Amino acid sequence: MSQRVMNVGLIGYKFMGKAHSQAWSTVGKFFDLDLDPVMKVVCGRDAEAVSQFASRWGWESHETDWRKVIGRGDVDVVDISTPGNTHCEIAVAAAQAGKHVYCEKPLTFTVDEGKQMLAAVRQAGVKHMVNFNYRLCPAVSLAKQIIESGGIGEVRHARFTYLQDWLVDPAFPMNWRLRKEVAGSGAHGDLGAHSIDLARFLVGEIGEVVGMKKTFITERPAEGVSSGLSATAGEGTEKVTVDDCSLFLAKFTDGAVGTFEATRLAPGRKNFNRFEINGSKGSLAWCFEELNSLEYFSTSDPAAQQGFRKIIATEGVHPFAGNWWPPGHMLGYDHGFAHAAYNLTQSIANNRPCVPDFHDGVQCVAVLEAVDRSEEARQWTSVEVVD
Ligand code: SOE
């Protein structure tokens, strides 16, 4: 353990707030860090609830106004785990106050806002990271290594599907994730953002897209109380203002072609975040529902032995995996968040860039936005290249 500390201020304490809290409390136990993260303060609007959260999850103090967190001299990193409509304002203010900024996905709703966020962190010279936790699963990092070392040759096809079913019941009530002004979009930004990040990480930049979105369930029972992905109904009904699903075709700038599908209406699919990538010499496939395994087919294998092999990416040689349990003692959802906390801590401690950063966040928003424009124009649309 290092003697130098890094004080974290977390804004938001619901589903993502828990995932981030878990990461901050675990990372220093399993990874050697050059700064010790201290869970200094957590912020939420409900004083009673956030105070209970702070004591349960090990935060030293709590606040009810995010501006107070940013104004505190004892906070080094502002960790934004609130809905997307708040990201831009908080991140810009945090950067201007000289804090390093860690932000949930999607970074924000528009490229314009994303550029403001990027300009603010660059101008302040602070470290910045967007949370794309799936690229930090050991099996996904391994896929990247295999692609980079030429293990599947030239990439031709890339297929990304992100399917969930928690909204399939029309009786499921409204919550913030179904309101455009709070969430920005539905499955498109919530799930599609993850797929776009995986695509950019594994295959490369997306140059052009054409796509569509659809809302099947346009009205739902009004919100009573909601928490995480569950909710109880209140009185009356409310209009849903986001998409249930989004689908698009993509042309990567290096010549590969891709398909993307995101939905929260796929019965039986819980968190089915899957990709399959086919190259000139092999294929790779991964799905979060079996997150520890990577399927790999190589045309270099002896003809009689060719077939997909399943690599359980929990050996010490696999990225991040050696820091946890012995081989085969599986990792889960929370480990990706701990890997993000590790990356950010080490980047701050050693003054080196952190990946994925706000630029990755804005470029992802540029793809989401291009799909929206393509739908309006009913034609192939170029993705803005963000500097
Ligand atoms: C809900 O669809 C959700 O929690 C997303 O918001 C997360 O980003 C994803 O990782 C799991 O599903």
Short mmCIF file of C-alpha atoms and ligand atoms in Angstrom, two decimals:
data_model
loop_
_atom_site.label_atom_id
_atom_site.label_comp_id
_atom_site.label_asym_id
_atom_site.label_seq_id
_atom_site.Cartn_x
_atom_site.Cartn_y
_atom_site.Cartn_z
CA MET A 1 0.00 0.00 0.00
CA SER A 2 1.19 3.46 -0.91
CA GLN A 3 1.29 6.24 1.68
CA ARG A 4 -0.01 8.79 -0.81
CA VAL A 5 -3.76 9.09 -0.93
CA MET A 6 -6.28 9.98 -3.63
CA ASN A 7 -9.59 11.24 -2.26
CA VAL A 8 -12.68 10.28 -4.21
CA GLY A 9 -16.01 12.13 -4.24
CA LEU A 10 -18.85 10.06 -5.69
CA ILE A 11 -21.96 11.77 -7.08
CA GLY A 12 -24.91 9.36 -7.26
CA TYR A 13 -25.53 6.31 -5.11
CA LYS A 14 -28.01 4.09 -6.94
CA PHE A 15 -27.11 1.15 -9.21
CA MET A 16 -23.94 2.70 -10.69
CA GLY A 17 -23.08 4.36 -7.37
CA LYS A 18 -23.03 0.91 -5.78
CA ALA A 19 -20.90 -0.56 -8.58
CA HIS A 20 -18.40 2.31 -8.25
CA SER A 21 -18.39 2.09 -4.43
CA GLN A 22 -17.70 -1.63 -4.62
CA ALA A 23 -14.80 -0.94 -6.98
CA TRP A 24 -13.24 1.77 -4.83
CA SER A 25 -13.48 -0.38 -1.72
CA THR A 26 -11.96 -3.48 -3.38
CA VAL A 27 -9.35 -2.27 -5.83
CA GLY A 28 -6.59 -1.54 -3.30
CA LYS A 29 -7.01 -4.96 -1.71
CA PHE A 30 -6.33 -6.89 -4.92
CA PHE A 31 -4.10 -4.53 -6.93
CA ASP A 32 -0.85 -2.80 -5.99
CA LEU A 33 -1.64 0.87 -6.39
CA ASP A 34 0.68 3.89 -6.42
CA LEU A 35 -1.97 5.98 -4.64
CA ASP A 36 -4.44 4.79 -2.01
CA PRO A 37 -8.04 5.66 -2.98
CA VAL A 38 -9.96 7.06 -0.02
CA MET A 39 -13.76 7.00 -0.15
CA LYS A 40 -14.06 10.58 1.05
CA VAL A 41 -17.58 11.71 0.25
CA VAL A 42 -20.72 10.48 -1.49
CA CYS A 43 -23.44 12.81 -2.72
CA GLY A 44 -27.18 12.35 -3.26
CA ARG A 45 -30.25 14.57 -2.96
CA ASP A 46 -32.02 12.58 -0.22
CA ALA A 47 -30.08 13.35 2.98
CA GLU A 48 -31.39 10.38 4.96
CA ALA A 49 -30.86 7.85 2.16
CA VAL A 50 -27.39 9.08 1.21
CA SER A 51 -26.30 9.11 4.83
CA GLN A 52 -27.37 5.46 5.19
CA PHE A 53 -25.61 4.64 1.94
CA ALA A 54 -22.41 6.32 3.17
CA SER A 55 -22.26 4.26 6.35
CA ARG A 56 -23.22 1.02 4.64
CA TRP A 57 -20.67 1.35 1.82
CA GLY A 58 -17.83 2.95 3.76
CA TRP A 59 -17.84 6.57 2.59
CA GLU A 60 -16.36 8.94 5.20
CA SER A 61 -18.99 11.64 4.72
CA HIS A 62 -21.95 12.67 2.61
CA GLU A 63 -23.32 15.77 0.91
CA THR A 64 -26.65 16.60 -0.74
CA ASP A 65 -25.36 19.16 -3.27
CA TRP A 66 -22.80 18.07 -5.88
CA ARG A 67 -21.39 21.62 -5.97
CA LYS A 68 -20.23 21.16 -2.38
CA VAL A 69 -18.32 18.02 -3.35
CA ILE A 70 -16.59 19.89 -6.15
CA GLY A 71 -15.84 22.80 -3.82
CA ARG A 72 -14.17 20.60 -1.22
CA GLY A 73 -10.41 20.94 -0.94
CA ASP A 74 -10.11 17.33 0.20
CA VAL A 75 -11.53 15.81 -3.02
CA ASP A 76 -9.10 14.85 -5.83
CA VAL A 77 -11.37 12.82 -8.11
CA VAL A 78 -15.03 13.47 -8.92
CA ASP A 79 -16.78 10.23 -9.87
CA ILE A 80 -20.07 10.90 -11.71
CA SER A 81 -22.59 8.05 -11.40
CA THR A 82 -25.76 10.05 -12.00
CA PRO A 83 -28.14 9.94 -15.02
CA GLY A 84 -26.75 11.34 -18.27
CA ASN A 85 -28.55 14.70 -18.21
CA THR A 86 -26.30 15.82 -15.35
CA HIS A 87 -22.92 14.66 -16.69
CA CYS A 88 -21.91 17.71 -18.70
CA GLU A 89 -22.57 20.33 -16.04
CA ILE A 90 -20.92 18.33 -13.24
CA ALA A 91 -17.91 17.25 -15.30
CA VAL A 92 -17.19 20.76 -16.61
CA ALA A 93 -17.49 22.27 -13.11
CA ALA A 94 -15.31 19.52 -11.62
CA ALA A 95 -12.58 20.02 -14.22
CA GLN A 96 -12.68 23.79 -13.75
CA ALA A 97 -12.16 23.19 -10.03
CA GLY A 98 -9.05 21.16 -10.90
CA LYS A 99 -10.50 17.73 -10.09
CA HIS A 100 -9.82 14.58 -12.08
CA VAL A 101 -13.11 13.36 -13.57
CA TYR A 102 -14.52 9.85 -13.94
CA CYS A 103 -17.91 9.68 -15.67
CA GLU A 104 -20.51 7.02 -16.38
CA LYS A 105 -21.61 6.26 -19.95
CA PRO A 106 -22.99 7.52 -22.22
CA LEU A 107 -20.65 10.45 -21.60
CA THR A 108 -23.46 12.82 -22.54
CA PHE A 109 -26.25 13.20 -25.13
CA THR A 110 -24.76 15.36 -27.88
CA VAL A 111 -21.38 15.76 -29.52
CA ASP A 112 -21.52 19.47 -28.72
CA GLU A 113 -21.83 18.80 -25.00
CA GLY A 114 -19.17 16.11 -25.22
CA LYS A 115 -16.79 18.58 -26.81
CA GLN A 116 -17.42 21.02 -23.95
CA MET A 117 -16.53 18.28 -21.48
CA LEU A 118 -13.41 17.33 -23.41
CA ALA A 119 -12.31 20.96 -23.69
CA ALA A 120 -12.80 21.47 -19.95
CA VAL A 121 -10.67 18.49 -18.88
CA ARG A 122 -7.98 19.26 -21.45
CA GLN A 123 -7.83 22.92 -20.43
CA ALA A 124 -7.60 22.00 -16.75
CA GLY A 125 -4.96 19.35 -17.44
CA VAL A 126 -6.81 16.81 -15.30
CA LYS A 127 -7.17 13.08 -15.95
CA HIS A 128 -10.49 11.92 -17.37
CA MET A 129 -12.09 8.54 -17.87
CA VAL A 130 -15.46 7.30 -19.11
CA ASN A 131 -16.74 4.04 -17.72
CA PHE A 132 -16.88 1.38 -20.41
CA ASN A 133 -16.48 -1.53 -18.05
CA TYR A 134 -16.95 -4.36 -20.57
CA ARG A 135 -13.71 -3.68 -22.43
CA LEU A 136 -11.99 -4.34 -19.10
CA CYS A 137 -13.23 -7.93 -18.75
CA PRO A 138 -10.13 -10.16 -19.07
CA ALA A 139 -11.66 -12.17 -21.96
CA VAL A 140 -12.38 -8.96 -23.92
CA SER A 141 -8.88 -7.62 -23.29
CA LEU A 142 -7.59 -10.98 -24.52
CA ALA A 143 -9.68 -10.63 -27.70
CA LYS A 144 -7.97 -7.30 -28.30
CA GLN A 145 -4.53 -8.88 -27.87
CA ILE A 146 -5.41 -11.68 -30.31
CA ILE A 147 -6.67 -9.21 -32.93
CA GLU A 148 -3.63 -6.96 -32.52
CA SER A 149 -1.23 -9.86 -32.88
CA GLY A 150 -2.90 -10.88 -36.17
CA GLY A 151 -4.61 -13.94 -34.66
CA ILE A 152 -7.72 -13.56 -36.83
CA GLY A 153 -6.06 -11.76 -39.75
CA GLU A 154 -7.82 -8.85 -41.41
CA VAL A 155 -11.15 -8.10 -39.74
CA ARG A 156 -14.10 -8.29 -42.14
CA HIS A 157 -17.29 -8.77 -40.14
CA ALA A 158 -18.11 -7.39 -36.69
CA ARG A 159 -21.47 -8.19 -35.05
CA PHE A 160 -22.58 -6.61 -31.85
CA THR A 161 -25.83 -7.42 -30.05
CA TYR A 162 -26.81 -6.14 -26.63
CA LEU A 163 -30.09 -7.68 -25.52
CA GLN A 164 -31.97 -7.35 -22.23
CA ASP A 165 -35.56 -8.09 -21.22
CA TRP A 166 -36.28 -5.98 -18.15
CA LEU A 167 -38.72 -3.74 -20.06
CA VAL A 168 -40.63 -6.46 -21.93
CA ASP A 169 -43.68 -6.29 -19.64
CA PRO A 170 -45.86 -3.28 -20.59
CA ALA A 171 -46.88 -3.16 -16.92
CA PHE A 172 -43.29 -2.29 -15.95
CA PRO A 173 -43.60 1.34 -14.80
CA MET A 174 -41.79 4.42 -15.99
CA ASN A 175 -38.41 5.31 -14.58
CA TRP A 176 -35.71 7.78 -15.53
CA ARG A 177 -34.24 5.43 -18.13
CA LEU A 178 -37.46 5.82 -20.15
CA ARG A 179 -37.42 9.64 -20.16
CA LYS A 180 -35.54 11.30 -23.00
CA GLU A 181 -34.75 14.45 -21.03
CA VAL A 182 -32.98 12.41 -18.34
CA ALA A 183 -31.57 9.41 -20.22
CA GLY A 184 -31.03 10.96 -23.66
CA SER A 185 -32.23 7.81 -25.42
CA GLY A 186 -33.31 4.26 -24.57
CA ALA A 187 -31.51 1.07 -25.57
CA HIS A 188 -29.61 3.15 -28.15
CA GLY A 189 -27.47 5.09 -25.66
CA ASP A 190 -27.83 2.80 -22.66
CA LEU A 191 -26.73 -0.42 -24.36
CA GLY A 192 -25.63 0.67 -27.83
CA ALA A 193 -22.96 2.88 -26.25
CA HIS A 194 -21.30 -0.22 -24.78
CA SER A 195 -21.37 -2.04 -28.12
CA ILE A 196 -19.95 0.98 -29.95
CA ASP A 197 -17.16 1.20 -27.41
CA LEU A 198 -16.34 -2.50 -27.82
CA ALA A 199 -16.37 -2.05 -31.59
CA ARG A 200 -14.02 0.95 -31.46
CA PHE A 201 -11.76 -0.89 -28.98
CA LEU A 202 -11.58 -4.13 -30.94
CA VAL A 203 -12.09 -3.21 -34.59
CA GLY A 204 -11.45 0.53 -35.00
CA GLU A 205 -13.24 3.73 -35.91
CA ILE A 206 -16.70 3.69 -37.48
CA GLY A 207 -16.91 5.97 -40.53
CA GLU A 208 -20.52 5.67 -41.71
CA VAL A 209 -23.79 4.30 -40.36
CA VAL A 210 -27.40 3.79 -41.30
CA GLY A 211 -29.96 2.77 -38.73
CA MET A 212 -33.31 2.96 -37.05
CA LYS A 213 -34.91 2.93 -33.62
CA LYS A 214 -38.36 1.84 -32.53
CA THR A 215 -40.54 2.16 -29.45
CA PHE A 216 -43.05 -0.68 -29.12
CA ILE A 217 -44.48 0.23 -25.71
CA THR A 218 -45.29 3.91 -25.92
CA GLU A 219 -47.11 4.33 -22.61
CA ARG A 220 -46.45 2.75 -19.21
CA PRO A 221 -47.82 2.96 -15.67
CA ALA A 222 -46.56 6.12 -14.00
CA GLU A 223 -43.53 5.84 -11.75
CA GLY A 224 -44.09 5.10 -8.08
CA VAL A 225 -40.73 4.24 -6.55
CA SER A 226 -37.83 3.01 -8.65
CA SER A 227 -34.37 1.77 -7.83
CA GLY A 228 -31.80 0.27 -10.18
CA LEU A 229 -33.68 -1.72 -12.80
CA SER A 230 -36.82 -2.26 -10.71
CA ALA A 231 -39.78 0.01 -10.10
CA THR A 232 -43.27 0.08 -8.61
CA ALA A 233 -46.20 1.80 -10.27
CA GLY A 234 -47.79 5.02 -9.11
CA GLU A 235 -51.11 6.55 -10.24
CA GLY A 236 -52.00 6.84 -13.94
CA THR A 237 -49.79 6.40 -16.98
CA GLU A 238 -46.92 8.24 -18.64
CA LYS A 239 -45.64 8.49 -22.20
CA VAL A 240 -42.37 6.71 -22.93
CA THR A 241 -40.06 9.14 -24.73
CA VAL A 242 -37.14 6.88 -25.67
CA ASP A 243 -36.58 3.94 -28.00
CA ASP A 244 -37.02 0.31 -26.97
CA CYS A 245 -34.53 -0.85 -29.58
CA SER A 246 -31.93 0.46 -31.98
CA LEU A 247 -30.42 -1.26 -35.02
CA PHE A 248 -27.75 -0.07 -37.40
CA LEU A 249 -25.24 -1.08 -40.06
CA ALA A 250 -21.73 0.33 -39.93
CA LYS A 251 -18.74 0.75 -42.21
CA PHE A 252 -15.45 0.82 -40.29
CA THR A 253 -12.80 3.15 -41.69
CA ASP A 254 -10.40 0.23 -42.18
CA GLY A 255 -12.82 -1.64 -44.45
CA ALA A 256 -14.65 -3.98 -42.05
CA VAL A 257 -18.46 -3.99 -41.91
CA GLY A 258 -20.58 -4.21 -38.80
CA THR A 259 -24.09 -4.81 -37.50
CA PHE A 260 -25.40 -3.50 -34.19
CA GLU A 261 -28.59 -4.33 -32.32
CA ALA A 262 -29.62 -3.10 -28.87
CA THR A 263 -32.91 -3.82 -27.13
CA ARG A 264 -34.42 -4.08 -23.67
CA LEU A 265 -37.34 -6.16 -25.03
CA ALA A 266 -35.73 -9.57 -25.73
CA PRO A 267 -37.43 -12.13 -23.45
CA GLY A 268 -34.92 -14.41 -21.76
CA ARG A 269 -31.90 -12.26 -22.55
CA LYS A 270 -30.75 -10.75 -19.27
CA ASN A 271 -27.50 -8.98 -20.05
CA PHE A 272 -26.67 -10.53 -23.40
CA ASN A 273 -23.87 -8.25 -24.50
CA ARG A 274 -22.28 -10.25 -27.32
CA PHE A 275 -19.88 -9.79 -30.19
CA GLU A 276 -18.59 -12.01 -32.95
CA ILE A 277 -15.74 -10.85 -35.12
CA ASN A 278 -14.68 -12.69 -38.27
CA GLY A 279 -11.31 -12.09 -39.89
CA SER A 280 -9.44 -13.57 -42.84
CA LYS A 281 -7.73 -16.13 -40.55
CA GLY A 282 -10.14 -16.72 -37.71
CA SER A 283 -13.02 -15.62 -35.53
CA LEU A 284 -13.63 -14.46 -31.97
CA ALA A 285 -16.88 -14.52 -30.02
CA TRP A 286 -17.72 -13.35 -26.50
CA CYS A 287 -20.87 -12.84 -24.49
CA PHE A 288 -21.15 -11.18 -21.09
CA GLU A 289 -23.51 -13.90 -19.86
CA GLU A 290 -20.38 -16.12 -19.94
CA LEU A 291 -17.96 -13.29 -19.40
CA ASN A 292 -14.94 -15.33 -18.41
CA SER A 293 -14.75 -17.24 -21.69
CA LEU A 294 -13.57 -16.21 -25.13
CA GLU A 295 -14.31 -18.37 -28.15
CA TYR A 296 -11.52 -18.45 -30.69
CA PHE A 297 -11.34 -20.18 -34.08
CA SER A 298 -8.09 -20.14 -36.00
CA THR A 299 -7.53 -21.32 -39.57
CA SER A 300 -3.91 -21.96 -38.52
CA ASP A 301 -4.90 -24.93 -36.37
CA PRO A 302 -4.27 -28.36 -37.94
CA ALA A 303 -7.17 -29.10 -40.33
CA ALA A 304 -8.37 -32.15 -38.40
CA GLN A 305 -8.47 -30.18 -35.13
CA GLN A 306 -10.12 -26.99 -36.30
CA GLY A 307 -13.06 -25.74 -34.29
CA PHE A 308 -13.89 -23.00 -31.84
CA ARG A 309 -11.85 -23.33 -28.66
CA LYS A 310 -13.17 -21.88 -25.43
CA ILE A 311 -10.50 -20.02 -23.48
CA ILE A 312 -11.33 -19.42 -19.83
CA ALA A 313 -9.54 -16.11 -19.34
CA THR A 314 -8.81 -16.40 -15.63
CA GLU A 315 -5.13 -17.46 -15.75
CA GLY A 316 -2.43 -15.15 -14.46
CA VAL A 317 -1.38 -14.48 -18.07
CA HIS A 318 -4.74 -12.92 -18.87
CA PRO A 319 -5.15 -9.15 -18.43
CA PHE A 320 -6.17 -8.22 -14.84
CA ALA A 321 -7.08 -11.83 -13.98
CA GLY A 322 -3.94 -12.72 -12.00
CA ASN A 323 -4.78 -10.12 -9.37
CA TRP A 324 -7.93 -11.92 -8.31
CA TRP A 325 -8.55 -15.55 -7.49
CA PRO A 326 -6.78 -18.74 -8.60
CA PRO A 327 -7.47 -19.80 -12.24
CA GLY A 328 -11.06 -20.83 -12.92
CA HIS A 329 -12.44 -18.98 -9.88
CA MET A 330 -14.69 -16.84 -11.97
CA LEU A 331 -14.94 -13.05 -12.12
CA GLY A 332 -18.21 -11.10 -12.39
CA TYR A 333 -19.80 -7.78 -13.27
CA ASP A 334 -18.16 -5.83 -10.46
CA HIS A 335 -14.61 -6.76 -11.44
CA GLY A 336 -14.74 -4.61 -14.59
CA PHE A 337 -15.47 -1.58 -12.40
CA ALA A 338 -12.51 -2.42 -10.16
CA HIS A 339 -10.30 -2.59 -13.26
CA ALA A 340 -11.51 0.88 -14.25
CA ALA A 341 -10.70 2.17 -10.74
CA TYR A 342 -7.24 0.60 -11.06
CA ASN A 343 -6.61 2.25 -14.45
CA LEU A 344 -7.69 5.67 -13.23
CA THR A 345 -5.69 5.48 -9.99
CA GLN A 346 -2.51 4.45 -11.80
CA SER A 347 -2.95 7.09 -14.45
CA ILE A 348 -3.29 9.81 -11.81
CA ALA A 349 -0.44 8.44 -9.70
CA ASN A 350 1.95 8.21 -12.63
CA ASN A 351 0.69 11.15 -14.65
CA ARG A 352 -0.12 9.13 -17.74
CA PRO A 353 -3.22 9.14 -19.96
CA CYS A 354 -6.18 7.07 -18.90
CA VAL A 355 -8.13 4.90 -21.34
CA PRO A 356 -11.03 4.96 -22.21
CA ASP A 357 -11.03 8.73 -21.82
CA PHE A 358 -13.48 11.54 -22.60
CA HIS A 359 -12.36 11.48 -26.22
CA ASP A 360 -13.53 7.86 -26.43
CA GLY A 361 -16.74 8.96 -24.73
CA VAL A 362 -17.43 11.75 -27.24
CA GLN A 363 -16.49 9.64 -30.27
CA CYS A 364 -19.02 7.07 -29.07
CA VAL A 365 -21.66 9.81 -28.81
CA ALA A 366 -20.72 10.86 -32.38
CA VAL A 367 -21.66 7.35 -33.58
CA LEU A 368 -24.95 7.39 -31.62
CA GLU A 369 -25.75 10.80 -33.04
CA ALA A 370 -24.89 9.75 -36.61
CA VAL A 371 -27.35 6.84 -36.31
CA ASP A 372 -30.04 9.34 -35.24
CA ARG A 373 -29.23 11.58 -38.20
CA SER A 374 -29.24 8.63 -40.58
CA GLU A 375 -32.69 7.66 -39.36
CA GLU A 376 -34.01 11.17 -39.94
CA ALA A 377 -32.40 11.42 -43.36
CA ARG A 378 -33.17 7.77 -44.24
CA GLN A 379 -29.66 7.35 -45.66
CA TRP A 380 -26.04 6.43 -44.92
CA THR A 381 -24.51 9.14 -42.72
CA SER A 382 -20.90 10.01 -41.86
CA VAL A 383 -19.77 9.90 -38.24
CA GLU A 384 -18.21 13.16 -37.08
CA VAL A 385 -14.53 12.76 -36.25
CA VAL A 386 -13.88 14.40 -32.90
CA ASP A 387 -10.38 15.91 -32.38
C1 SOE B 1 -29.42 -1.08 -17.88
O1 SOE B 1 -29.85 -1.38 -19.14
C2 SOE B 1 -27.92 -1.31 -17.60
O2 SOE B 1 -27.76 -1.20 -16.25
C3 SOE B 1 -27.00 -0.29 -18.29
O3 SOE B 1 -27.32 1.03 -17.91
C4 SOE B 1 -25.58 -0.60 -17.95
O4 SOE B 1 -24.69 0.31 -18.56
C5 SOE B 1 -25.27 -2.03 -18.40
O5 SOE B 1 -23.95 -2.36 -18.09
C6 SOE B 1 -26.20 -3.00 -17.77
O6 SOE B 1 -27.54 -2.61 -18.01
#
